[in-house]
PDB file of C-alpha atoms and ligand atoms in Angstrom:
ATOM      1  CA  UNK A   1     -18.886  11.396  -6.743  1.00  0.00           C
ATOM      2  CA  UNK A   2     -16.979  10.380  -3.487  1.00  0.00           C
ATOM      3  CA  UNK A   3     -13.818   9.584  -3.839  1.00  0.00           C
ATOM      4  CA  UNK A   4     -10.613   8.130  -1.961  1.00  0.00           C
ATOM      5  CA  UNK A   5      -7.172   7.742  -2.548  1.00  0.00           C
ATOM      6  CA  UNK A   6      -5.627   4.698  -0.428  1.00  0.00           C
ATOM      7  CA  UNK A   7      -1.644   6.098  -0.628  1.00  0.00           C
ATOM      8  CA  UNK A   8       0.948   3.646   0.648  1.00  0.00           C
ATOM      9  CA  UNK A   9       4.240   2.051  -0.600  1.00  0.00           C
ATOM     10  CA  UNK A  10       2.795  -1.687  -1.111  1.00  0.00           C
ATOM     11  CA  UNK A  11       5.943  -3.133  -1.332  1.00  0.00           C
ATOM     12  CA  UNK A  12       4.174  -5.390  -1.941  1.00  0.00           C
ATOM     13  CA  UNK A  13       0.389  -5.767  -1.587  1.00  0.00           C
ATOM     14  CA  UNK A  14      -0.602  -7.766   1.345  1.00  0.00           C
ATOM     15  CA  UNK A  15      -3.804  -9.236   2.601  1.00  0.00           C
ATOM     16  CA  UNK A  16      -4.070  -6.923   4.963  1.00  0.00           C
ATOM     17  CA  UNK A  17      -3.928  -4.290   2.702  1.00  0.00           C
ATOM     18  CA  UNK A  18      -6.464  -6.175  -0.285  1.00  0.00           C
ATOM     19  CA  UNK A  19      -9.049  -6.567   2.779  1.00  0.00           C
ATOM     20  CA  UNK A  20      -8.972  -2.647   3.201  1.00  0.00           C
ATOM     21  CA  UNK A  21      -9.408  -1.861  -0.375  1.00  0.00           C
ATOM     22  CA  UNK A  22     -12.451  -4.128  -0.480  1.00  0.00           C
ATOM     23  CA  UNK A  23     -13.571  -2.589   1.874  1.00  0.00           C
ATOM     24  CA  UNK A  24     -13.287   1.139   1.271  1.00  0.00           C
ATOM     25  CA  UNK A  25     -14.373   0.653  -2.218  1.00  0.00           C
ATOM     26  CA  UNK A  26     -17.568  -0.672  -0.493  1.00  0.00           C
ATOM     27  CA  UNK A  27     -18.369   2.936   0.699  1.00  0.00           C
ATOM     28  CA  UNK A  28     -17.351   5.222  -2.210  1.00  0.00           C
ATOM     29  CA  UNK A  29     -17.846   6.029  -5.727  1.00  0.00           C
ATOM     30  CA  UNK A  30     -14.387   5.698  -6.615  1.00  0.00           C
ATOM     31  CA  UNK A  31     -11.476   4.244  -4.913  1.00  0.00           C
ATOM     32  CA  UNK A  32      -7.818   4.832  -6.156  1.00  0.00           C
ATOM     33  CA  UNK A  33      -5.302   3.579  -4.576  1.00  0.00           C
ATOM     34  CA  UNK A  34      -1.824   5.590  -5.192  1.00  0.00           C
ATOM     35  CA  UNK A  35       1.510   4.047  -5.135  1.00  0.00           C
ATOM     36  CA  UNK A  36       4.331   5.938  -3.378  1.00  0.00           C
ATOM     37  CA  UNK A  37       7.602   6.477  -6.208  1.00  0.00           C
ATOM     38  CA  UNK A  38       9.526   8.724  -3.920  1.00  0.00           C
ATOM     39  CA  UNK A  39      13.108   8.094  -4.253  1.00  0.00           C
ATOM     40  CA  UNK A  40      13.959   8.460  -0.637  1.00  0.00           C
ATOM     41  CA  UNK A  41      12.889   4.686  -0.527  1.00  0.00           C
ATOM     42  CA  UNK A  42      14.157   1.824  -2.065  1.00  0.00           C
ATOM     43  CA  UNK A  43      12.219  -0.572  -2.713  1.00  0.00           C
ATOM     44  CA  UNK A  44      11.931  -4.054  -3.458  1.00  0.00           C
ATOM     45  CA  UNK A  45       9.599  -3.539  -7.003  1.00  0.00           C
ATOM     46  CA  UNK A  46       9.263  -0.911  -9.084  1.00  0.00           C
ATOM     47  CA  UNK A  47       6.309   1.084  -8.988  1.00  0.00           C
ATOM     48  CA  UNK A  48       5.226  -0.233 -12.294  1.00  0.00           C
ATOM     49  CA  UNK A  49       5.674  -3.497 -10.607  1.00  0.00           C
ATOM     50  CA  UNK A  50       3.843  -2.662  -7.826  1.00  0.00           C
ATOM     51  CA  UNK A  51       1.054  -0.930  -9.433  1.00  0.00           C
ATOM     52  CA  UNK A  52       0.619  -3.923 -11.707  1.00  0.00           C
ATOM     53  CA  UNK A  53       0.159  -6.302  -9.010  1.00  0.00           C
ATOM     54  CA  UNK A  54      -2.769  -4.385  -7.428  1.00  0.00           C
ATOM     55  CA  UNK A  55      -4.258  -4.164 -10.874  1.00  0.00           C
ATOM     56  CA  UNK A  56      -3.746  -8.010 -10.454  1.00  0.00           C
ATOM     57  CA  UNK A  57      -5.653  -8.644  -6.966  1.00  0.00           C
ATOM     58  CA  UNK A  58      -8.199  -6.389  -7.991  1.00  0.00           C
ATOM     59  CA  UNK A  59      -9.635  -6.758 -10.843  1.00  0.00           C
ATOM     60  CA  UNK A  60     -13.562  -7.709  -9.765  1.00  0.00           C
ATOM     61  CA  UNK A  61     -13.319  -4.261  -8.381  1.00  0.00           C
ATOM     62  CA  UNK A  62     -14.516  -2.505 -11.114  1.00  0.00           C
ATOM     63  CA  UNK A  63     -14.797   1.244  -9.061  1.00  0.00           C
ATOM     64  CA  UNK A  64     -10.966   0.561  -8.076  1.00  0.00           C
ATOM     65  CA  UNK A  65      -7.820   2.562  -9.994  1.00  0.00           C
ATOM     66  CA  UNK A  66      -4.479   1.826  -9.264  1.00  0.00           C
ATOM     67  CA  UNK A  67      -1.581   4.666 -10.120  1.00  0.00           C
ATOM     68  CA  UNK A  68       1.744   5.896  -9.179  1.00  0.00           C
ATOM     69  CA  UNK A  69       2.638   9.179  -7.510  1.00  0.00           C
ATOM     70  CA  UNK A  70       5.869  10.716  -6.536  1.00  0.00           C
ATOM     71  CA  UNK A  71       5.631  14.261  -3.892  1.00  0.00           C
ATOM     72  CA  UNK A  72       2.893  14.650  -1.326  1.00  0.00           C
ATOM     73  CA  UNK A  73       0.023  12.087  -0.919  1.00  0.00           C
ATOM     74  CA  UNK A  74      -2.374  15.622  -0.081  1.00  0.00           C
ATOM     75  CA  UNK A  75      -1.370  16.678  -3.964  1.00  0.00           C
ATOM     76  CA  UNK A  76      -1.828  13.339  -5.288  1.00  0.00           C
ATOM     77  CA  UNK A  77      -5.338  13.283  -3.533  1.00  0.00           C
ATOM     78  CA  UNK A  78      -6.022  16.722  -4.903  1.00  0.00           C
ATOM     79  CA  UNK A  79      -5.501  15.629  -8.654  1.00  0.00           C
ATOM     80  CA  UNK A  80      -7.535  12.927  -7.852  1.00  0.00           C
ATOM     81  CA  UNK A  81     -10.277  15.474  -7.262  1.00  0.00           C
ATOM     82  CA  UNK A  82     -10.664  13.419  -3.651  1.00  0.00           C
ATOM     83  CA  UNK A  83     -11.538  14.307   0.000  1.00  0.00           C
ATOM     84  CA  UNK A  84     -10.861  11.316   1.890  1.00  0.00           C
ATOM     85  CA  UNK A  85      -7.706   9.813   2.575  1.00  0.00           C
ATOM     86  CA  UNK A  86      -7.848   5.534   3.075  1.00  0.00           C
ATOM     87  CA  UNK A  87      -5.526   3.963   5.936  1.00  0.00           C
ATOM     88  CA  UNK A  88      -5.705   0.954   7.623  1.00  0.00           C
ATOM     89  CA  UNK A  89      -4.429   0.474  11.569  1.00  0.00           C
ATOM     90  CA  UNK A  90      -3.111  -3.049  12.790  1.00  0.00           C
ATOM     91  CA  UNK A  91      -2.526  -1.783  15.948  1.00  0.00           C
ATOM     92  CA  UNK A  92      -1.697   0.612  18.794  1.00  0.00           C
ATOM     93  CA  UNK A  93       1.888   0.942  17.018  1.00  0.00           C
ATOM     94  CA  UNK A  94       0.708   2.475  13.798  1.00  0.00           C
ATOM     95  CA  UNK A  95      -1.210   5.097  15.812  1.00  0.00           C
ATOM     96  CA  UNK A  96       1.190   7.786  16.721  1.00  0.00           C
ATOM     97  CA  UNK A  97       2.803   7.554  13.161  1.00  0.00           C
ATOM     98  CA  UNK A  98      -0.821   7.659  11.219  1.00  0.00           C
ATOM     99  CA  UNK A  99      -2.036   9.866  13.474  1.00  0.00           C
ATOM    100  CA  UNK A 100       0.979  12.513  12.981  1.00  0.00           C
ATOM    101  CA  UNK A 101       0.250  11.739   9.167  1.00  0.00           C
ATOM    102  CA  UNK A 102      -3.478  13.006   8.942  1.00  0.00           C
ATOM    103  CA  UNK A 103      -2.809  15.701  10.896  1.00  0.00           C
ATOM    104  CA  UNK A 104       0.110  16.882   8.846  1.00  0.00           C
ATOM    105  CA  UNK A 105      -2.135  16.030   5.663  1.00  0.00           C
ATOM    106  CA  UNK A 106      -4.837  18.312   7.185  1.00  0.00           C
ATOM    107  CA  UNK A 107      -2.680  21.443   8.120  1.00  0.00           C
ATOM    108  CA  UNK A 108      -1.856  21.195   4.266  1.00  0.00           C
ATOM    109  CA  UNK A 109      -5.188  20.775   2.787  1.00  0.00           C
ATOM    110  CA  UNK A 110      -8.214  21.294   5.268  1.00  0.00           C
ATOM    111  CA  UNK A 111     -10.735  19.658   2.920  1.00  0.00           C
ATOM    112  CA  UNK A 112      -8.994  16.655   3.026  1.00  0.00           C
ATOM    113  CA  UNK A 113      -9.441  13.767   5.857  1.00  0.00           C
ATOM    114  CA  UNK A 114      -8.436  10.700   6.346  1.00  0.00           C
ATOM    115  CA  UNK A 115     -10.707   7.729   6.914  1.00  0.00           C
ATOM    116  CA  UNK A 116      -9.024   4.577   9.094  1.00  0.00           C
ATOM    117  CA  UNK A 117      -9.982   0.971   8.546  1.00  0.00           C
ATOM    118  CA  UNK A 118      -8.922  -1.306  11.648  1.00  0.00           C
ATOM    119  CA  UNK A 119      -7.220  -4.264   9.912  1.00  0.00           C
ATOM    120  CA  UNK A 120      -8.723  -7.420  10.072  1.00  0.00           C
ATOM    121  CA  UNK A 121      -7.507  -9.076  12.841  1.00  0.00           C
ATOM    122  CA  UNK A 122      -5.947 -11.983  11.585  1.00  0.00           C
ATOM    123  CA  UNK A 123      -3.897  -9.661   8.986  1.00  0.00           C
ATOM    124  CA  UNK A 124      -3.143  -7.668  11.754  1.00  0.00           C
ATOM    125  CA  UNK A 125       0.579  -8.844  12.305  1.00  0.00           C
ATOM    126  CA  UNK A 126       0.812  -8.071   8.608  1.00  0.00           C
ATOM    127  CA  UNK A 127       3.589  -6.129   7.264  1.00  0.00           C
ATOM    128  CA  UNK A 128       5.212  -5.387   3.597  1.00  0.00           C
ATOM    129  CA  UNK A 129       8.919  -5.403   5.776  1.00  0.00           C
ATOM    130  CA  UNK A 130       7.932  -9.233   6.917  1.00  0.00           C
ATOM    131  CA  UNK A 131       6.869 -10.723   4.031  1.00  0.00           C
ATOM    132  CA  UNK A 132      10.463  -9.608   2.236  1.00  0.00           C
ATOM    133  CA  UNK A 133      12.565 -10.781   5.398  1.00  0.00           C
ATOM    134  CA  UNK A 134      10.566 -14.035   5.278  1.00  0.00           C
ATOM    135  CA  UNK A 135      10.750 -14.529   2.034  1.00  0.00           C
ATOM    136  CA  UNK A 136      14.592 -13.801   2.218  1.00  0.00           C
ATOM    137  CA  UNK A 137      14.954 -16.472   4.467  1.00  0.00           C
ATOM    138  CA  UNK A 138      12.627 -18.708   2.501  1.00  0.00           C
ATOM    139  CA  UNK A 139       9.470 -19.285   4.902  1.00  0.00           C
ATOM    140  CA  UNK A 140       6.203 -19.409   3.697  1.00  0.00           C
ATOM    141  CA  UNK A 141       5.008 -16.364   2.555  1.00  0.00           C
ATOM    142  CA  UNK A 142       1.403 -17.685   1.584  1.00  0.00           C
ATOM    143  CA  UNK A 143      -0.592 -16.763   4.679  1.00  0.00           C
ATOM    144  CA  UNK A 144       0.392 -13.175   3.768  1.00  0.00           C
ATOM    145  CA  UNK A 145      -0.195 -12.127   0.146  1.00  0.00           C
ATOM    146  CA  UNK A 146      -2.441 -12.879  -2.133  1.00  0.00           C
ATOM    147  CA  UNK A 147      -1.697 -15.688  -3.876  1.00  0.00           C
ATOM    148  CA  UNK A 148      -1.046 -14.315  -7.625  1.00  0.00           C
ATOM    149  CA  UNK A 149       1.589 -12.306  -5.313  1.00  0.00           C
ATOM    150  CA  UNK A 150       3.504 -15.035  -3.904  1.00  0.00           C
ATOM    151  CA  UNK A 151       6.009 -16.725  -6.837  1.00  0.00           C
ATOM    152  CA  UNK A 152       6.738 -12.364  -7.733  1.00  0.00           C
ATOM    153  CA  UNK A 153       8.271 -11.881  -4.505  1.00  0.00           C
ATOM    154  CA  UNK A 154      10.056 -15.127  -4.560  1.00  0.00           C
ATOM    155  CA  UNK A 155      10.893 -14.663  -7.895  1.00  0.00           C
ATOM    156  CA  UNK A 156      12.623 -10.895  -7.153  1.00  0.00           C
ATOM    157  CA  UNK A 157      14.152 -12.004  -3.959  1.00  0.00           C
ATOM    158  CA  UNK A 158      16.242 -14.647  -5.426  1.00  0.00           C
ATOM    159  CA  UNK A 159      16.883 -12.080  -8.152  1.00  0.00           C
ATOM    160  CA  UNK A 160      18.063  -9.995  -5.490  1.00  0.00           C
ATOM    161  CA  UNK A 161      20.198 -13.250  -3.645  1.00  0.00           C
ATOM    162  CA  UNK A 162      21.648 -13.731  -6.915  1.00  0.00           C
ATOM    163  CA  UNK A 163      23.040 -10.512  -7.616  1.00  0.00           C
ATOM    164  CA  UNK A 164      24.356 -10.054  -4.212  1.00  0.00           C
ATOM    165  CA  UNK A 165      26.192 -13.434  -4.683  1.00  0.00           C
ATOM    166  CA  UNK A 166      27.568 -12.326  -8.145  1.00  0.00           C
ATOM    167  CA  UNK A 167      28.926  -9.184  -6.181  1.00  0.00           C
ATOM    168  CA  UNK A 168      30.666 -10.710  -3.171  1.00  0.00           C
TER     169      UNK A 168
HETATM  170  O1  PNS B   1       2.663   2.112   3.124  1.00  0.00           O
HETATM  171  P1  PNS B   1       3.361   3.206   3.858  1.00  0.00           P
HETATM  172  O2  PNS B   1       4.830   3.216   3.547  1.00  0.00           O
HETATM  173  O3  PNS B   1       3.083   3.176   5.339  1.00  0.00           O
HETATM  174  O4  PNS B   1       2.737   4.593   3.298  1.00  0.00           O
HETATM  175  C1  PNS B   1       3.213   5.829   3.738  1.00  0.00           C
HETATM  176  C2  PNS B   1       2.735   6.957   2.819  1.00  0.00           C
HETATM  177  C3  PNS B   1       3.099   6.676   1.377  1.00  0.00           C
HETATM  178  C4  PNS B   1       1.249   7.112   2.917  1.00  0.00           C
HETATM  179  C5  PNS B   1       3.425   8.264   3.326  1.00  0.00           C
HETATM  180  O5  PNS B   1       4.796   8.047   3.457  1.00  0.00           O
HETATM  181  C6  PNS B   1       3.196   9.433   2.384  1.00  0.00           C
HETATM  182  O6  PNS B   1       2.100   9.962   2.290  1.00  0.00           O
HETATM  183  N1  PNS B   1       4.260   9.816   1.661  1.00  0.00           N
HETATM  184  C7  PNS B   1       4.211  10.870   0.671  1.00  0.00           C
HETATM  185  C8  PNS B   1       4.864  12.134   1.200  1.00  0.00           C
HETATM  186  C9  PNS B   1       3.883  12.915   2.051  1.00  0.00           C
HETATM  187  O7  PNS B   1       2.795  13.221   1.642  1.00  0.00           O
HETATM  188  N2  PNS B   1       4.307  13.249   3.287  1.00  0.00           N
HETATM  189  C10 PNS B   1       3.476  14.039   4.178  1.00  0.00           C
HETATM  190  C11 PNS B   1       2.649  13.176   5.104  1.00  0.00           C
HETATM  191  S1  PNS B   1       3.595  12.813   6.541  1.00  0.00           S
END
């Protein structure tokens, strides 16, 4: 069985990151991509709420799981019983970062490496930070999420608005 674990914080799931599931769960067994609950973050949805909404966008993928984890991405790969970590790169700006990643991921566990997808190129101005500051501001948000994603965010920003307001 080949196996991957896609890790990231998909806050939320864009369609940058839905085109590289697709397409990683083209080449293996058994793709599972693992939502970040570390507390250092805080995010915009929980990661119930996150994890749901994957299960959402990808549901004719029948070889791809969708979980939580909280501690190292290597240990979460390990319990997976995986060997290949999933990233995708927009562009020459995620390369230092991802690249300092797999390396640290590979001093831990040796076994493990890390597979990068080049983003589409017209997701590749795609971020999770973009869609919530557009949203925030209310611009259209449809170009980048899928589109059972795009009332959610709307719907927890103005959550977010109106609690702020309540506050000030
Ligand atoms: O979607 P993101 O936020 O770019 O994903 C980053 C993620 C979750 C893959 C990375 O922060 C991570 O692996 N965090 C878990 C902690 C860890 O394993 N750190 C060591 C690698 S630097």
């Amino acid at each position: 069985m080949k196996i991957a674990v896609y890790p990231g914080s998909f806050d939320p799931v864009t369609k940058g990151h839905l085109d590289i599931i697709r397409r990683a769960s083209a080449l293996v067994d058994e793709l599972v991509v693992g939502v970040l609950n570390n507390n250092a973050k805080t995010p915009l949805f929980s990661a119930e709420e996150r994890v749901t909404m994957i299960q959402d966008v990808t549901g004719d993928l029948k070889n791809v799981r969708v979980e939580y984890f909280s501690g190292l991405s290597v240990d979460f790969v390990r319990r997976c019983h995986a060997k290949f970590i999933v990233r995708g790169l927009r562009a020459v700006t995620d390369f230092e970062y991802e690249l300092q990643m797999a390396q640290t991921n590979r001093s831990i566990d040796g076994d493990i490496d890390t597979i990068f997808f080049t983003t589409a190129l017209n997701y590749a101005y795609i971020s999770s930070s973009t869609v919530k500051e557009v949203a925030w501001y209310g611009g259209d948000i449809t170009g980048f999420v899928p589109p059972e994603i795009v009332d959610r965010v709307y719907g927890k920003i103005q959550l977010l608005q109106a609690e702020k307001g309540s506050r000030s």
